[in-house]
Amino acid sequence: MQTLILSLHVIVCVTLVILVLLQAGKEGMGVIFGGGNASVFGSSGAGGLLAKMTAFMAVLFIVTSLSYNYVSSSHKAQESTILDVRLEDTPKPAAPAATVPATPAEKPAEAPAADKPAN
């Protein structure tokens, strides 16, 4: 179910972006700074196929967002993640191995002398 909702959500997101980019601006930069006397939706009102499709996709976007949030949070009790692990359950780190102190270089072993008898 999560995969279905997430796939639909991605499709709606891409469609919504495309629909917003297809719409023409009303009067350019002058409207932003108070220039022009057009109403918020222009002189023709909030009509048009692109505006209606954009509003529908925006509502569908919100619905898929909320439904995915609801579905994914209801499965949280059943699944455990790495964030659910409590500190008491984690293994304690092992103590570091004792290090041997560095000693000066040892003299090479002396070869037995020829005049000493071997035992």
Coordinates of C-alpha atoms in Angstrom, one line a residue:
M1 CA 0.0 0.0 0.0
Q2 CA 2.9 2.4 0.8
T3 CA 4.4 1.7 -2.6
L4 CA 1.2 2.5 -4.4
I5 CA 0.6 5.8 -2.5
L6 CA 4.2 6.8 -2.9
S7 CA 4.2 6.1 -6.7
L8 CA 1.0 8.1 -7.1
H9 CA 2.5 10.9 -5.0
V10 CA 5.5 11.1 -7.3
I11 CA 3.4 11.2 -10.4
V12 CA 1.2 13.9 -8.9
C13 CA 4.3 15.9 -8.0
V14 CA 5.7 15.8 -11.5
T15 CA 2.3 16.6 -13.1
L16 CA 1.8 19.5 -10.7
V17 CA 5.2 21.0 -11.5
I18 CA 4.5 20.7 -15.2
L19 CA 1.1 22.3 -14.9
V20 CA 2.4 25.2 -13.0
L21 CA 5.2 25.8 -15.5
L22 CA 2.8 25.7 -18.4
Q23 CA 0.7 28.5 -17.1
A24 CA 1.4 32.0 -18.4
G25 CA 2.2 34.9 -16.2
K26 CA -0.4 37.6 -15.8
E27 CA 1.5 40.8 -16.4
G28 CA 5.2 40.3 -15.7
M29 CA 7.2 41.8 -12.9
G30 CA 5.1 45.0 -12.6
V31 CA 2.3 43.1 -10.8
I32 CA 4.7 42.1 -8.0
F33 CA 5.6 45.7 -7.2
G34 CA 2.0 47.0 -7.3
G35 CA 1.9 47.9 -11.0
G36 CA -1.2 47.0 -13.0
N37 CA -4.8 47.0 -11.9
A38 CA -5.7 43.4 -12.5
S39 CA -7.4 41.3 -9.8
V40 CA -5.7 38.3 -8.2
F41 CA -7.0 35.9 -10.9
G42 CA -6.9 38.4 -13.8
S43 CA -9.9 39.9 -15.5
S44 CA -11.3 36.6 -16.7
G45 CA -11.5 35.1 -13.2
A46 CA -10.2 31.7 -12.0
G47 CA -11.3 29.8 -15.1
G48 CA -9.4 27.8 -17.6
L49 CA -8.5 24.2 -17.9
L50 CA -4.9 24.6 -16.6
A51 CA -6.1 26.4 -13.5
K52 CA -8.7 23.7 -12.7
M53 CA -6.2 20.9 -13.3
T54 CA -3.6 22.6 -11.2
A55 CA -6.1 23.0 -8.3
F56 CA -7.2 19.3 -8.7
M57 CA -3.5 18.1 -8.6
A58 CA -2.8 20.3 -5.6
V59 CA -5.7 18.7 -3.7
L60 CA -4.5 15.3 -4.8
F61 CA -1.0 16.2 -3.7
I62 CA -2.2 17.0 -0.2
V63 CA -4.3 13.9 0.0
T64 CA -1.4 11.6 -1.0
S65 CA 0.9 13.4 1.4
L66 CA -1.4 12.9 4.3
S67 CA -2.3 9.3 3.4
Y68 CA 1.3 8.3 3.0
N69 CA 2.1 9.8 6.4
Y70 CA -0.8 8.0 8.0
V71 CA 0.0 4.6 6.4
S72 CA 3.7 4.8 7.1
S73 CA 3.2 5.8 10.8
S74 CA 0.7 2.9 11.4
H75 CA 3.4 0.4 10.4
K76 CA 5.9 1.9 12.8
A77 CA 4.8 -0.2 15.7
Q78 CA 5.4 -3.4 13.7
E79 CA 8.7 -2.7 12.2
S80 CA 11.8 -1.7 14.1
T81 CA 14.4 0.6 12.7
I82 CA 17.9 1.6 13.8
L83 CA 16.5 4.6 15.6
D84 CA 14.3 2.3 17.8
V85 CA 17.2 0.5 19.5
R86 CA 17.6 1.6 23.1
L87 CA 20.9 2.2 24.6
E88 CA 20.6 -0.7 27.1
D89 CA 20.2 -3.1 24.2
T90 CA 23.4 -2.0 22.5
P91 CA 26.5 -4.1 23.2
K92 CA 29.2 -2.4 25.3
P93 CA 32.5 -1.8 23.4
A94 CA 35.3 -4.1 24.3
A95 CA 38.2 -2.7 26.4
P96 CA 41.2 -1.9 24.2
A97 CA 43.9 -4.5 24.2
A98 CA 46.8 -3.8 26.5
T99 CA 49.7 -2.4 24.6
V100 CA 53.3 -3.6 25.1
P101 CA 55.6 -0.8 25.9
A102 CA 58.2 -0.2 23.3
T103 CA 61.6 -1.5 24.3
P104 CA 65.0 -0.4 22.9
A105 CA 66.3 -2.5 20.1
E106 CA 67.7 -5.8 21.4
K107 CA 71.3 -6.8 20.6
P108 CA 71.5 -9.6 18.1
A109 CA 72.0 -13.0 19.6
E110 CA 75.7 -13.9 19.9
A111 CA 76.9 -17.0 18.1
P112 CA 78.5 -19.6 20.4
A113 CA 82.2 -19.3 20.5
A114 CA 84.2 -22.1 18.9
D115 CA 86.4 -22.6 22.0
K116 CA 83.4 -23.2 24.4
P117 CA 82.4 -26.9 24.6
A118 CA 78.8 -27.6 23.6
N119 CA 76.7 -29.4 26.2

